[in-house]
Short mmCIF file of C-alpha atoms in Angstrom, two decimals:
data_model
loop_
_atom_site.label_atom_id
_atom_site.label_comp_id
_atom_site.label_asym_id
_atom_site.label_seq_id
_atom_site.Cartn_x
_atom_site.Cartn_y
_atom_site.Cartn_z
CA VAL A 91 30.02 23.33 4.67
CA HIS A 92 26.75 22.70 5.85
CA MET A 93 26.69 19.25 7.64
CA LYS A 94 29.86 20.54 9.13
CA ASN A 95 28.22 23.49 10.43
CA LEU A 96 25.15 21.15 11.35
CA LEU A 97 27.45 18.18 13.51
CA HIS A 98 30.66 21.13 14.69
CA LEU A 99 28.64 23.93 15.72
CA GLY A 100 25.09 23.78 16.26
CA GLU A 101 24.47 19.65 16.64
CA ASP A 102 22.12 20.21 19.56
CA ARG A 103 19.96 21.86 17.35
CA TYR A 104 20.31 19.54 14.39
CA LEU A 105 19.48 16.84 17.39
CA THR A 106 15.90 18.12 17.15
CA THR A 107 16.09 18.41 13.58
CA LEU A 108 16.78 14.31 13.29
CA LEU A 109 13.97 13.68 15.68
CA PHE A 110 11.76 14.83 13.78
CA LYS A 111 13.07 13.33 10.76
CA HIS A 112 13.08 9.73 11.33
CA PHE A 113 10.78 10.10 14.23
CA PRO A 114 7.92 11.28 13.54
CA LEU A 115 5.24 9.59 16.00
CA PHE A 116 7.57 11.00 18.87
CA LYS A 117 6.46 13.65 20.62
CA THR A 118 8.68 16.75 21.27
CA GLN A 119 7.93 19.14 23.81
CA PHE A 120 9.05 22.14 25.73
CA ILE A 121 9.62 21.68 29.43
CA ARG A 122 9.32 24.71 31.55
CA ASP A 123 11.09 23.55 34.76
CA ALA A 124 14.24 22.21 33.01
CA HIS A 125 16.94 24.58 33.70
CA ALA A 126 20.32 25.01 31.85
CA TYR A 127 23.49 26.81 32.89
CA THR A 128 26.09 28.53 30.79
CA VAL A 129 29.04 30.87 31.06
CA ALA A 130 28.10 34.47 29.61
CA PRO A 131 30.38 35.85 27.33
CA ASP A 132 32.69 38.36 29.36
CA ASP A 133 34.28 40.42 26.38
CA TRP A 134 33.55 41.31 22.47
CA LYS A 135 35.99 38.85 21.05
CA VAL A 136 33.75 35.71 22.98
CA LEU A 137 30.75 37.34 22.40
CA LEU A 138 31.64 37.51 18.26
CA SER A 139 32.61 33.82 18.33
CA GLN A 140 29.57 32.80 20.00
CA ARG A 141 26.96 34.79 17.97
CA ARG A 142 29.14 33.10 14.70
CA ARG A 143 28.22 29.46 15.68
CA TRP A 144 24.93 30.99 16.30
CA ILE A 145 23.94 32.50 13.19
CA ASN A 146 25.64 29.71 11.06
CA SER A 147 24.24 26.72 13.11
CA THR A 148 20.95 27.73 12.88
CA ALA A 149 20.72 29.07 9.14
CA HIS A 150 22.24 25.78 8.03
CA ASN A 151 19.62 24.02 10.78
CA LEU A 152 16.25 26.23 9.58
CA ARG A 153 17.41 24.77 5.62
CA GLU A 154 17.03 21.52 6.94
CA LEU A 155 13.73 22.27 8.33
CA ILE A 156 12.24 23.25 4.96
CA PHE A 157 12.26 20.01 3.52
CA LEU A 158 11.31 17.52 6.47
CA GLU A 159 7.06 16.81 5.69
CA GLN A 160 6.28 16.00 8.75
CA LEU A 161 6.05 19.89 9.25
CA CYS A 162 2.09 20.70 10.12
CA GLY A 163 -0.57 23.14 8.60
CA PHE A 164 -0.69 23.99 4.40
CA CYS A 165 0.71 26.51 2.07
CA CYS A 166 1.62 29.61 3.85
CA PHE A 167 -0.52 28.39 7.86
CA SER A 168 2.32 25.47 7.41
CA MET A 169 5.38 25.50 9.89
CA CYS A 170 7.46 24.68 6.74
CA PHE A 171 6.14 28.66 5.82
CA ILE A 172 7.27 29.87 8.91
CA VAL A 173 10.58 28.31 9.07
CA MET A 174 11.38 29.51 5.39
CA ILE A 175 10.53 33.26 6.29
CA ASP A 176 12.55 32.64 9.76
CA LEU A 177 15.90 31.72 7.10
CA VAL A 178 15.02 34.46 5.27
CA SER A 179 14.84 37.09 7.98
CA THR A 180 17.83 36.71 9.18
CA LEU A 181 19.33 36.72 5.93
CA MET A 182 17.67 40.44 4.89
CA GLN A 183 18.13 41.63 8.68
CA PRO A 184 21.20 43.88 7.55
CA VAL A 185 18.78 44.96 4.64
CA ALA A 186 16.35 45.89 6.94
CA VAL A 187 19.11 48.12 9.11
CA ALA A 188 20.11 49.82 6.51
CA TYR A 189 16.53 50.70 5.22
CA MET A 190 15.96 51.71 8.69
CA ALA A 191 19.29 54.06 8.99
CA TYR A 192 18.08 55.46 5.69
CA LEU A 193 14.26 56.34 7.09
CA ILE A 194 16.26 58.15 10.50
CA GLY A 195 18.58 59.86 7.87
CA LEU A 196 15.07 61.20 6.12
CA VAL A 197 13.55 61.96 9.28
CA ALA A 198 16.55 64.38 10.73
CA GLY A 199 17.67 65.87 7.08
CA GLY A 200 13.85 66.60 6.72
CA GLY A 201 14.47 67.38 3.02
CA LYS A 202 12.45 64.80 1.05
CA SER A 203 9.09 63.40 1.99
CA ILE A 204 8.81 60.77 4.61
CA PRO A 205 7.55 57.50 3.70
CA ALA A 206 4.84 57.66 6.12
CA LEU A 207 3.61 53.67 6.02
CA SER A 208 7.06 52.61 7.01
CA LEU A 209 7.77 54.61 10.33
CA ILE A 210 4.17 53.77 11.33
CA THR A 211 5.34 50.14 10.69
CA ILE A 212 8.43 50.25 12.69
CA ALA A 213 6.50 52.36 15.54
CA ALA A 214 3.82 49.89 15.98
CA ILE A 215 6.29 46.72 15.92
CA TYR A 216 8.14 48.44 18.80
CA GLY A 217 5.18 50.00 20.19
CA ILE A 218 2.95 46.83 20.81
CA GLN A 219 6.02 45.52 22.72
CA ALA A 220 6.38 47.88 25.08
CA LEU A 221 2.53 48.38 25.29
CA ALA A 222 3.10 44.33 25.92
CA PHE A 223 5.39 44.73 28.38
CA THR A 224 3.78 47.95 30.52
CA MET A 225 0.23 45.64 30.51
CA ARG A 226 2.03 42.69 31.71
CA ARG A 227 4.40 44.73 34.33
CA LYS A 228 7.73 43.40 32.80
CA TRP A 229 9.41 46.92 33.57
CA ASP A 230 12.76 44.81 33.36
CA MET A 231 12.11 44.32 29.74
CA ILE A 232 11.38 47.82 28.83
CA GLY A 233 14.86 48.54 30.65
CA TRP A 234 16.41 46.11 28.66
CA MET A 235 14.50 47.55 25.56
CA LEU A 236 16.07 50.68 25.81
CA PHE A 237 19.68 49.01 25.90
CA TYR A 238 18.72 46.19 22.52
CA THR A 239 17.28 49.45 20.28
CA PRO A 240 20.73 51.13 20.02
CA ALA A 241 22.53 47.68 19.73
CA ILE A 242 19.99 47.01 16.76
CA PRO A 243 23.10 47.95 14.10
CA ALA A 244 25.39 45.08 15.60
CA PHE A 245 23.43 42.27 16.31
CA SER A 246 21.17 42.24 13.42
CA SER A 247 23.66 44.27 10.63
CA PHE A 248 27.37 43.52 11.91
CA LEU A 249 27.08 40.23 13.07
CA PRO A 250 24.71 38.47 10.39
CA VAL A 251 27.02 39.32 7.57
CA TYR A 252 30.57 38.81 9.77
CA SER A 253 29.01 35.45 10.40
CA LEU A 254 27.43 34.43 6.42
CA TRP A 255 30.78 35.39 5.47
CA ARG A 256 32.91 33.35 8.30
CA MET A 257 30.48 30.23 7.73
CA ASP A 258 33.69 27.87 6.76
CA ASP A 259 35.26 28.97 10.01
CA PHE A 260 34.22 25.71 12.28
CA SER A 261 36.40 27.33 15.59
CA TRP A 262 35.23 27.43 18.87
CA GLY A 263 37.37 30.48 19.81
CA GLN A 264 37.86 30.42 23.81
CA THR A 265 34.59 28.33 24.79
CA ARG A 266 36.16 25.35 25.02
CA VAL A 267 39.56 26.25 26.99
CA VAL A 268 39.97 23.29 29.76
CA LEU A 269 42.24 22.79 32.27
CA GLY A 270 44.74 20.12 31.28
CA GLU A 271 46.95 18.00 34.43
CA SER A 272 49.54 20.22 34.73
CA GLY A 273 47.30 23.28 35.24
CA LYS A 274 47.90 24.69 31.32
CA LYS A 275 45.06 25.82 29.52
CA THR A 276 44.38 23.80 26.23
CA ILE A 277 41.57 23.78 23.60
CA ALA A 278 39.48 21.14 22.99
CA HIS A 279 39.77 19.61 19.89
CA ASP A 280 36.86 17.82 17.86
CA GLU A 281 36.69 14.25 17.29
CA GLY A 282 37.08 13.81 14.27
CA LYS A 283 35.23 13.14 10.92
CA LEU A 284 31.70 11.59 11.75
CA ASP A 285 30.60 8.52 9.67
CA PRO A 286 27.01 9.38 9.42
CA ARG A 287 26.40 5.76 8.74
CA SER A 288 27.07 5.50 12.70
CA ILE A 289 24.20 6.83 14.03
CA PRO A 290 21.35 3.73 14.39
CA LEU A 291 17.65 5.79 12.88
CA LYS A 292 15.59 2.94 13.66
#
């Protein structure tokens, strides 16, 4: 299941991991001028399928990155530690959302004592982001933040749980629909089983 998530759902991410692993002297950098085009999901079913593939392939790729010795830094200041935190946070998102719902219930009910530290932390996280967007005059980001915040339960709770539950689902849904020669819509199938020995590592 692990290798199939890497090679069938997240081969583009795993390619970078393989570069780090087998060619540590190569330089990998971000090219700002590069452009990539995609077709955004236009309904919930396609979005659900896309996020399932992304979350599963990301989690499995982060698992591979943890064991790379070539990552820079040491102890808690290493990239390995950051990757581990990223992986754990992906798995802990549903719990964090449930805790936020609990805090909102406490504030709304007003019956019990409110954990001030938790509320201050949450307010600081979103307040610093809003302040950064305001100082840089990124008004569109503030607008999108207003849309994203109510969607947190779906994107940070439901989708990770759904994706991890369906980790053995390797289908691409409707995103690989192509037009055949006769004009009929068909789903492109995978090319078969990959033999890892066919990849040159030197």
